[in-house]
Coordinates of C-alpha atoms in Angstrom, one line a residue:
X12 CA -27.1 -19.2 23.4
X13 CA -28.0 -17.7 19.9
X14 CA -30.0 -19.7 17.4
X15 CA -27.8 -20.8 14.5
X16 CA -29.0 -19.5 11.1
X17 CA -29.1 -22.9 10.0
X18 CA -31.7 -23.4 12.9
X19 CA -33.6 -20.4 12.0
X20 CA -31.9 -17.6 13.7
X21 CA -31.0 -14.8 12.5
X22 CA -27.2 -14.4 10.3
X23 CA -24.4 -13.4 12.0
X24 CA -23.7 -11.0 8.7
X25 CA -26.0 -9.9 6.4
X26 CA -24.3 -10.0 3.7
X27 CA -21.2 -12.1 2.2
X28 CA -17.7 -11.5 3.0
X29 CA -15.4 -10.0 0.0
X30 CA -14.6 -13.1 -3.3
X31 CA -11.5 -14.5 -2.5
X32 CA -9.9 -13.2 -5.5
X33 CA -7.3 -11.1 -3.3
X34 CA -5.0 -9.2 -6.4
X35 CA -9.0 -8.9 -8.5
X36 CA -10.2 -7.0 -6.0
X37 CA -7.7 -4.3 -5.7
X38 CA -7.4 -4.0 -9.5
X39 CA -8.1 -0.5 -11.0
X40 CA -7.0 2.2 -13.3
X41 CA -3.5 1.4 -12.7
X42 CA -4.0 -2.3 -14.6
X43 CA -6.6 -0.4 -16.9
X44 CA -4.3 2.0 -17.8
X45 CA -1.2 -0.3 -18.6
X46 CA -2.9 -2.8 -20.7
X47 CA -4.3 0.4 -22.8
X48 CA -0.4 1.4 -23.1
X49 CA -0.2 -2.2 -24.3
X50 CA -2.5 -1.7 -27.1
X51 CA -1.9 1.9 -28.2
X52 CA 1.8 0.5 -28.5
X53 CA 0.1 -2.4 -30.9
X54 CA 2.8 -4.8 -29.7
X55 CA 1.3 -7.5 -27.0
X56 CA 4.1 -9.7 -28.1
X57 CA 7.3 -9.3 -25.7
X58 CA 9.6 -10.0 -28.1
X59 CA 9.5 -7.6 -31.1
X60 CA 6.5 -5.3 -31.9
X61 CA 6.2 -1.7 -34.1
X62 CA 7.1 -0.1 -30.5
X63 CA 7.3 -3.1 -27.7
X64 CA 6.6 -1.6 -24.3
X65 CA 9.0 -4.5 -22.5
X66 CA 6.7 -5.1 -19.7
X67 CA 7.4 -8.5 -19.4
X68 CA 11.0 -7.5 -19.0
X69 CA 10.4 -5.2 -16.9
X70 CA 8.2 -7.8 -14.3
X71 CA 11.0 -10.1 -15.0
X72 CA 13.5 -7.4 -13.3
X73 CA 10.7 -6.5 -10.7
X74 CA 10.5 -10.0 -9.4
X75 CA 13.9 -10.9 -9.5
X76 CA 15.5 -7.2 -7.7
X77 CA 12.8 -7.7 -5.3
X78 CA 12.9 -11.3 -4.3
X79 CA 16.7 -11.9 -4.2
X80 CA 17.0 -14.2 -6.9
X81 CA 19.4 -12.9 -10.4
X82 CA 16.9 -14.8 -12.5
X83 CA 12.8 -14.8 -13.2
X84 CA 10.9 -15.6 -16.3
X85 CA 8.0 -14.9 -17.1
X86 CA 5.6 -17.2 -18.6
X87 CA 1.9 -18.3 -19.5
X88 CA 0.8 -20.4 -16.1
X89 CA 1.7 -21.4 -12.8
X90 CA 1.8 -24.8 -14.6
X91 CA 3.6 -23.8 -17.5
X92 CA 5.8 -22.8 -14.4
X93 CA 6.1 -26.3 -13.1
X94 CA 6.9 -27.9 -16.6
X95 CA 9.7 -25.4 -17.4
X96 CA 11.1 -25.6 -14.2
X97 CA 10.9 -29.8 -13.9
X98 CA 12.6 -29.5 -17.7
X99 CA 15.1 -27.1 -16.7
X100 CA 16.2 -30.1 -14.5
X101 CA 15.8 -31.8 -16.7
X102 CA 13.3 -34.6 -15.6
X103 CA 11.2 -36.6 -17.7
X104 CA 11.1 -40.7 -18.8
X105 CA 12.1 -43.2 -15.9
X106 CA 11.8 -40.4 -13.3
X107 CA 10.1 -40.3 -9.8
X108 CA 9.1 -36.8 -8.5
X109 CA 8.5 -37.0 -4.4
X110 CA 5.0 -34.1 -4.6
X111 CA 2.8 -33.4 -0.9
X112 CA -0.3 -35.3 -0.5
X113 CA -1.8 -31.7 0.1
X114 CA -1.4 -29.9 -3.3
X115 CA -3.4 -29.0 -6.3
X116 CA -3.2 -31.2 -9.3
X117 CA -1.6 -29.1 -11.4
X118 CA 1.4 -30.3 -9.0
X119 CA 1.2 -33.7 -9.9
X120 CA 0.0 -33.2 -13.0
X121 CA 3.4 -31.0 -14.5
X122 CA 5.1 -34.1 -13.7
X123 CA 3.2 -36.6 -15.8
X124 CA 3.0 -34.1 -18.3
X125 CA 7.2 -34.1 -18.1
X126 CA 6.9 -37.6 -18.4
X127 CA 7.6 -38.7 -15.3
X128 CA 5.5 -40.2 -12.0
X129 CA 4.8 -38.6 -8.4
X130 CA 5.2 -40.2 -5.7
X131 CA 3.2 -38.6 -2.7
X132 CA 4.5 -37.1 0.4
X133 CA 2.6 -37.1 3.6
X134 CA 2.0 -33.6 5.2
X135 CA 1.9 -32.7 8.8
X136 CA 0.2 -29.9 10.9
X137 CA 1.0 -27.5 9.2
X138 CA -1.0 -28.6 6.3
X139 CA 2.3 -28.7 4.4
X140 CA 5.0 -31.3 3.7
X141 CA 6.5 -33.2 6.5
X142 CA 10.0 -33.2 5.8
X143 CA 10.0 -36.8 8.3
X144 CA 8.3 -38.8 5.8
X145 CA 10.9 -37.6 2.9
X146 CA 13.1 -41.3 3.7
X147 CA 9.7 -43.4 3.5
X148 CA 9.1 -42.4 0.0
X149 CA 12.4 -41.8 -1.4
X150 CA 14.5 -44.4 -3.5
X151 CA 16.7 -44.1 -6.2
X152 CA 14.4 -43.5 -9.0
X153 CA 12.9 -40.3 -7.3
X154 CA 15.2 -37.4 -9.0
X155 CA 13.5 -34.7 -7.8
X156 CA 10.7 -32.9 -4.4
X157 CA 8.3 -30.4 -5.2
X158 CA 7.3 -28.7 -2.1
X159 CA 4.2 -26.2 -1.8
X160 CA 3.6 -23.8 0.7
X161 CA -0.2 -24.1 1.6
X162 CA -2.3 -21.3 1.3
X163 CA -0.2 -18.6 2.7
X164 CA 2.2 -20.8 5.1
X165 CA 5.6 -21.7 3.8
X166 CA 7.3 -24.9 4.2
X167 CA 9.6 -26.3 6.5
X168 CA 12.5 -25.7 4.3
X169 CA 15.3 -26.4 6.0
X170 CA 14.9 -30.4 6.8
X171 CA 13.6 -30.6 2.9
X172 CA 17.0 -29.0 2.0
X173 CA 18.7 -31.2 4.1
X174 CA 17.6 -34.1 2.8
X175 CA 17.6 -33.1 -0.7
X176 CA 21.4 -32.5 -0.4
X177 CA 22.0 -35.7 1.3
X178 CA 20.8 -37.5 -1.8
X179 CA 22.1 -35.3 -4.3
X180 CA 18.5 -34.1 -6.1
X181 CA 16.5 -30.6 -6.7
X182 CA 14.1 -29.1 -4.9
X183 CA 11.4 -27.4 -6.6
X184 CA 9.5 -24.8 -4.9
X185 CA 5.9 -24.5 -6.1
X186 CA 4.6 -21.1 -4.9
X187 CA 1.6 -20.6 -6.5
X188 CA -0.5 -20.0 -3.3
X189 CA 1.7 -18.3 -1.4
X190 CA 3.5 -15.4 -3.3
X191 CA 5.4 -12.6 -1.1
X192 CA 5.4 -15.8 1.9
X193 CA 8.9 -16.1 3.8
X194 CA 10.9 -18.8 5.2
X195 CA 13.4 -17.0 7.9
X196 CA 13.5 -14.0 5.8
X197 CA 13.9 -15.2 2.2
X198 CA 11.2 -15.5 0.1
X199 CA 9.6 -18.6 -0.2
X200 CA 10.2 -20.1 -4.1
X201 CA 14.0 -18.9 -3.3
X202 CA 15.2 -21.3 -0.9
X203 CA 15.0 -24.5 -3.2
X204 CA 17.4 -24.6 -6.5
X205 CA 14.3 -23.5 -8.4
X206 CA 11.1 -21.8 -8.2
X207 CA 7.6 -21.3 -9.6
X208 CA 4.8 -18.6 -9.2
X209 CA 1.6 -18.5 -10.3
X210 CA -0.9 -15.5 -11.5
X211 CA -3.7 -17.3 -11.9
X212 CA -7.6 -15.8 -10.5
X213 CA -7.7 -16.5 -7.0
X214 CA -4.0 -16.6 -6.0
X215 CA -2.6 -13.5 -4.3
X216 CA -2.0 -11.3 -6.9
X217 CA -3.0 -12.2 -10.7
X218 CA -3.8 -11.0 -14.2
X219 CA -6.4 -14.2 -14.9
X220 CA -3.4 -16.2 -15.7
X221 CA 0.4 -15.9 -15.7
X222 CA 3.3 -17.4 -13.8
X223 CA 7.0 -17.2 -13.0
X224 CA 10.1 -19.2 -12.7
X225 CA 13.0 -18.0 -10.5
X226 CA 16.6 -19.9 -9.6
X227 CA 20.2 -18.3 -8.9
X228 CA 21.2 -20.7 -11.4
X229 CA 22.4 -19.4 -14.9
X230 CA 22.3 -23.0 -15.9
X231 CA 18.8 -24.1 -15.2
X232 CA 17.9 -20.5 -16.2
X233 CA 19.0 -20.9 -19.9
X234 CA 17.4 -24.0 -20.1
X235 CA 14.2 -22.7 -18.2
X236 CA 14.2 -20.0 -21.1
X237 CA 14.5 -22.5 -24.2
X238 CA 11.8 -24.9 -23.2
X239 CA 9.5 -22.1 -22.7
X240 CA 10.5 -20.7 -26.2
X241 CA 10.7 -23.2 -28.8
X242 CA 14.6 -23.9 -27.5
X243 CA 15.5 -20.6 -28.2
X244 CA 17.5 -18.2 -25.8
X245 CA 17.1 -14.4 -27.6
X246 CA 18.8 -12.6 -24.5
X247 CA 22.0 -13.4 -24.4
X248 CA 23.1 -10.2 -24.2
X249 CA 20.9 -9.2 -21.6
X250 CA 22.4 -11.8 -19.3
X251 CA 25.9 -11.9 -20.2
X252 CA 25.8 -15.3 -20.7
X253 CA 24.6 -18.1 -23.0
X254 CA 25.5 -21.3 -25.4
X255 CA 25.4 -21.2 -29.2
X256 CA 22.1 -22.3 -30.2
X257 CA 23.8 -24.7 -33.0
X258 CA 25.4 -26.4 -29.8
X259 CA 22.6 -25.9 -26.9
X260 CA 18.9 -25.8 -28.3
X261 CA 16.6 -28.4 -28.3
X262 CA 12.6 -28.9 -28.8
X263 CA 10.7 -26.4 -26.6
X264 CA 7.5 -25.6 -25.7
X265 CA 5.7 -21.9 -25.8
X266 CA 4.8 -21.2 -22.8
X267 CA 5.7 -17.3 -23.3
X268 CA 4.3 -14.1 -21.1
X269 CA 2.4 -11.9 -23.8
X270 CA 3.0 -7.6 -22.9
X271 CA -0.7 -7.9 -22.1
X272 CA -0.4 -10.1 -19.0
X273 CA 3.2 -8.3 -18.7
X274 CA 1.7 -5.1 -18.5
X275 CA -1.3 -5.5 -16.1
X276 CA 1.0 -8.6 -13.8
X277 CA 3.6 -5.4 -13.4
X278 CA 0.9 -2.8 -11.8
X279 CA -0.4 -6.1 -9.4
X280 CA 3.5 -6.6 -8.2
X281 CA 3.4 -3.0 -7.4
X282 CA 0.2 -3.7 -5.0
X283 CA 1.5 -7.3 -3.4
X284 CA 3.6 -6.1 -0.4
X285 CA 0.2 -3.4 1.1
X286 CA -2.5 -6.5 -0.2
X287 CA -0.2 -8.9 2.2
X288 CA 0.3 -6.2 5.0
X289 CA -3.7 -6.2 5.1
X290 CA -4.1 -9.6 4.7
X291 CA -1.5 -10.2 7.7
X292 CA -3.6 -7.8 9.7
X293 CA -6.5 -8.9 9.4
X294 CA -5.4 -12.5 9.9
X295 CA -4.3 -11.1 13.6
X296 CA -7.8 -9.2 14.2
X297 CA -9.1 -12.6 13.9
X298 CA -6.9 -14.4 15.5
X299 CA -6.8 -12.9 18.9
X300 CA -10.5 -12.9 19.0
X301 CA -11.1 -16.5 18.5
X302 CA -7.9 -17.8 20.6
X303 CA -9.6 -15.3 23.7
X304 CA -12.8 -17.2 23.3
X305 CA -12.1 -20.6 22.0
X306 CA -8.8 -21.5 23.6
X307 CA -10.0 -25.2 22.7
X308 CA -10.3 -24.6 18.8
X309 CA -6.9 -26.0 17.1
X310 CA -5.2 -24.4 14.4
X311 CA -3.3 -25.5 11.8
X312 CA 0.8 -25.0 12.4
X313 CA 2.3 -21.6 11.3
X314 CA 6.2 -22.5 10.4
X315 CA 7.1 -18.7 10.1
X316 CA 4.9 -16.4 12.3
X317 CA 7.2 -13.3 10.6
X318 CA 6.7 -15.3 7.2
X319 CA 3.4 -16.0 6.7
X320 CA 0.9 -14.2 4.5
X321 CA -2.3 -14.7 7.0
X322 CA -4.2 -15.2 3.4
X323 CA -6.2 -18.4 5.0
X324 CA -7.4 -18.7 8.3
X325 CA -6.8 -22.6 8.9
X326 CA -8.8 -24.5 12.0
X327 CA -8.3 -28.5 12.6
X328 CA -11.7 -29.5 13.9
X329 CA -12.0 -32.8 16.1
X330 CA -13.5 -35.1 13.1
X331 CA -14.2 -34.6 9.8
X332 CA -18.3 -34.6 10.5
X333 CA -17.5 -31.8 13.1
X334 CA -15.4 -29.6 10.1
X335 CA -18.7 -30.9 7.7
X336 CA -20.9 -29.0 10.0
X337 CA -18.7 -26.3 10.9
X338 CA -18.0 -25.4 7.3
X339 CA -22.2 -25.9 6.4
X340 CA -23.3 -23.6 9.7
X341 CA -20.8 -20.9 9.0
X342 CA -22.0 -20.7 5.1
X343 CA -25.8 -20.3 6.7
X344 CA -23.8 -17.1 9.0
X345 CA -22.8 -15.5 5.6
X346 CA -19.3 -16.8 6.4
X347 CA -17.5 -18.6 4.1
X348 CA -15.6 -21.1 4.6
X349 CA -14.3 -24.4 2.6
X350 CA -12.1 -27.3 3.1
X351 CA -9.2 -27.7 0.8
X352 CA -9.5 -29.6 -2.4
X353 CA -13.0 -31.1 -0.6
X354 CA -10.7 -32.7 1.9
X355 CA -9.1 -34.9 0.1
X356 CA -5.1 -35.5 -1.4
X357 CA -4.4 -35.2 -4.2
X358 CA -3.8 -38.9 -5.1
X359 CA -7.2 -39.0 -5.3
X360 CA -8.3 -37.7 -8.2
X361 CA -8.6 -39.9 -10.4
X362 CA -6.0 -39.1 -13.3
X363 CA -3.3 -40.3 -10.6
X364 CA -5.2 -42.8 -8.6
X365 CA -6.0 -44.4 -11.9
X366 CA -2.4 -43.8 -13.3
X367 CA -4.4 -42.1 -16.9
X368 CA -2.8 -40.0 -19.1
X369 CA -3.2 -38.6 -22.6
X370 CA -0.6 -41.5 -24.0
X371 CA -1.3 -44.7 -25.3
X372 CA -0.8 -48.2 -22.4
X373 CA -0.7 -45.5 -19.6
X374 CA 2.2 -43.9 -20.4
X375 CA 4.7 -42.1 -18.0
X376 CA 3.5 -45.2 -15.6
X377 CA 4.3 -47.8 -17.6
X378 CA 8.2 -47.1 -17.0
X379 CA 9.3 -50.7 -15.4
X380 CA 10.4 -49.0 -12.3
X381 CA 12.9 -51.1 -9.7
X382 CA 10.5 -50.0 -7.1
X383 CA 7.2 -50.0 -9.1
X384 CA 4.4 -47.1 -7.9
X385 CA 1.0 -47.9 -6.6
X386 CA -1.3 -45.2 -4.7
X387 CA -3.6 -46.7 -2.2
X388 CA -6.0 -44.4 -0.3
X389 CA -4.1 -44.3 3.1
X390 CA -1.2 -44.3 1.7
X391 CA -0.7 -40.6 3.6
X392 CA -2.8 -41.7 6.8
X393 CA -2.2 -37.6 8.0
X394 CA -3.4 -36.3 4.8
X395 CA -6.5 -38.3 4.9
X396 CA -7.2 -37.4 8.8
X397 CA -6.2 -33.6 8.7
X398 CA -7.7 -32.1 5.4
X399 CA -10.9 -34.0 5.7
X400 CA -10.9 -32.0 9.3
X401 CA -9.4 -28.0 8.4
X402 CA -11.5 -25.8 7.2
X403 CA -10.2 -22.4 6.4
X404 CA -11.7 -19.1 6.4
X405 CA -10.2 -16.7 3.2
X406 CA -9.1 -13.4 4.5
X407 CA -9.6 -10.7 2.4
X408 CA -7.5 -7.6 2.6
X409 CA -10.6 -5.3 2.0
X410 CA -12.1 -6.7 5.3
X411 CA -13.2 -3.8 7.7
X412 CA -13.3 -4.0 11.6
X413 CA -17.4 -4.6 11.5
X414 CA -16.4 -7.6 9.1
X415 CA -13.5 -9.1 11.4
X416 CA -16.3 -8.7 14.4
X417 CA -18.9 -10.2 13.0
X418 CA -16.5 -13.1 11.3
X419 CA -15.4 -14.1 15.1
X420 CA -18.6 -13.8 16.6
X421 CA -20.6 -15.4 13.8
X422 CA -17.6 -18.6 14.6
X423 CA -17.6 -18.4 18.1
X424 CA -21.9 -18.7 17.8
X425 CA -21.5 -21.9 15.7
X426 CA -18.4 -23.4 17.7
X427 CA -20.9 -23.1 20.6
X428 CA -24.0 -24.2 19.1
X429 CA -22.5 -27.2 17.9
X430 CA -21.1 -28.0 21.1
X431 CA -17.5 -28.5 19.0
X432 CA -16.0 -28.3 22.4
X433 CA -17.3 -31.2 24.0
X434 CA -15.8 -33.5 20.9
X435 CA -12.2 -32.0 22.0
X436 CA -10.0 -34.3 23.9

């Protein structure tokens, strides 16, 4: 058996793999040369300029022809995403927002910032919601689910759905981590009655930051498009459609797309569906080496095996000190690896778990709820147990076959040397 690297043998690569920036790494002249048009033009405003470009319209038109939906905006952040969207529902004071256990905490942090409270979810194998513990958490002060597909695996929409309509609330799809991702053919963020994209760094495609909210609904649109600009709603003709601002605006936010991000967000849309054929392939090369020679490792549970973007490589190891060594030997190999939000939910942090907000006496939590809320650690006993035990391995769409080789045999090496197999049942 070979000598780990963390024992003093020799690296099963020599070098890192690829930053998991996936859209940063496959920017070039195209993005280059449309953010120049930008500023030649002297307009990065996309409402009015000497000679506005439109590029945020023209995103806007991208992402909405090619997803399926009649409605996108653009606007500043996969959060500023959230907010509009939760405000286009119009959520806020005396409100209880059902969010995974699993997320990031911009998630649960849209809704406090719309004033009202999450209540956490527990997830399930596939590292995503489990639609079975909707009935535990629900009562008649939650108005609204978020649901997020992890890391390039969308959610089990259907049972959400169904539930959702039994009780007569929205579903929100937050698809920040998982853009071009399918649910039996639609596009994930399409399936719920609204939903939200983000740009930002390291999600699949990005211009630093940015975001998008989708629907089919020309109601929640409007309103989507007046909290994100000071109440206002300047294309009516370009929809059709739209209420006298005398009768229908109210205080917004601006949380508007500048022809900057417009401009460089519309050359990365262009690159999204070959960055997630690459991904997907690569995800394979991996996979059928490491199920050939580990057929004990467990993986994490794909709901959509057309669907899926193959972005993350996601392994459940036997305890969370075997995915603690697993995760430290592989980083030793030059393979990196990580555990989601350092394995924890996000209840934890300690905004939520504290119940703190900007406001004065704790506000949204001091609402005198019927059912009040209280987060206790195990409060999502699976959420605990399975993200303190995955660790994920980014795949990179500029991976090459040496790289996908030495990946599974630098894994397979440390599966072995840690004897991980004898800890399976």
């Amino acid at each position: 058996m070979e000598t780990l690297a963390i024992h003093g043998g020799k690296p099963a690569r020599s070098t890192p793999l690829p930053p998991n920036y996936p859209g940063a790494v496959v920017m070039g002249e195209e993005e280059a040369g449309a953010l120049a048009a930008v500023i030649r033009a002297q307009s990065p405003f996309r409402y009015y300029g000497p000679n506005a470009p439109q590029a945020v319209q023209s995103l806007e038109d991208r992402i909405a022809g090619d997803i399926g939906v009649p409605y996108a905006l653009a606007v500043s952040s996969g959060t500023a995403a959230l907010i509009v969207a939760l405000k286009a529902l119009g959520i806020g004071y005396g409100d209880k927002v059902i969010v995974p256990a699993n997320t990031f905490v911009a998630t649960a942090g849209a809704v406090v910032c719309c004033n009202a409270v999450p209540v956490f979810a527990d997830i399930d194998d596939s590292l995503g919601l489990d639609p079975g513990d909707l009935e535990r958490v629900y009562d008649d002060e939650v108005k609204a689910i978020i649901c997020v597909p992890i890391l390039g695996n969308p959610c089990e929409m259907d049972p959400i759905m169904a539930f959702a309509r039994s009780q007569g609330i929205p579903v929100i799809e937050d698809v920040a981590q998982s853009c071009g991702a399918k649910y039996k053919g639609h596009w994930c963020g399409t399936y719920g009655d609204i939903g939200t994209f983000s740009f930002q760094m390291n999600k699949i495609i990005t211009a630093g930051e940015g975001g998008a909210v989708v629907t089919s609904a020309p109601g929640l649109f409007e309103r989507a498009v007046r909290y994100h600009d000071q109440g206002l709603f300047r294309d009516k003709e370009r929809y059709g459609f739209g209420s006298d601002d005398a009768d229908s605006a109210f205080a917004g936010q601006n949380y508007r797309m500048s022809e900057l991000i417009g401009a460089v967000l519309s050359e990365q849309w262009n690159k999204l569906g070959a960055l997630n054929r690459m991904t997907k392939a690569n995800w394979h090369s991996v996979h059928s080496r490491l199920i050939t020679e580990l057929p004990a490792l467990r993986h994490r549970r794909i709901i959509d095996e057309d669907g899926h973007l193959g972005s993350n490589y996601g392994m459940i190891l036997p305890t969370k000190e075997a995915a603690a060594a697993f995760n430290h030997a592989l980083a030793a190999e030059n393979i990196g690896t990580f555990l989601l939000y350092c394995g924890k939910p996000v209840y934890m942090a300690p905004q939520f778990f504290r119940q703190r907000s900007a406001e004065r006496g704790s506000f949204p939590f001091d609402y005198p709820f019927a059912q009040p809320v209280r987060y206790t650690e195990a409060m999502c006993p699976r959420a605990v147990d399975l993200m303190s035990r995955t660790v994920y391995l980014p795949i990179s769409p500029l991976l090459t076959e040496t790289d996908i080789e030495e990946i599974a045999a630098g894994m397979i090496k440390v599966y072995r040397g840690l004897c991980i197999e004898s800890l399976v049942e």
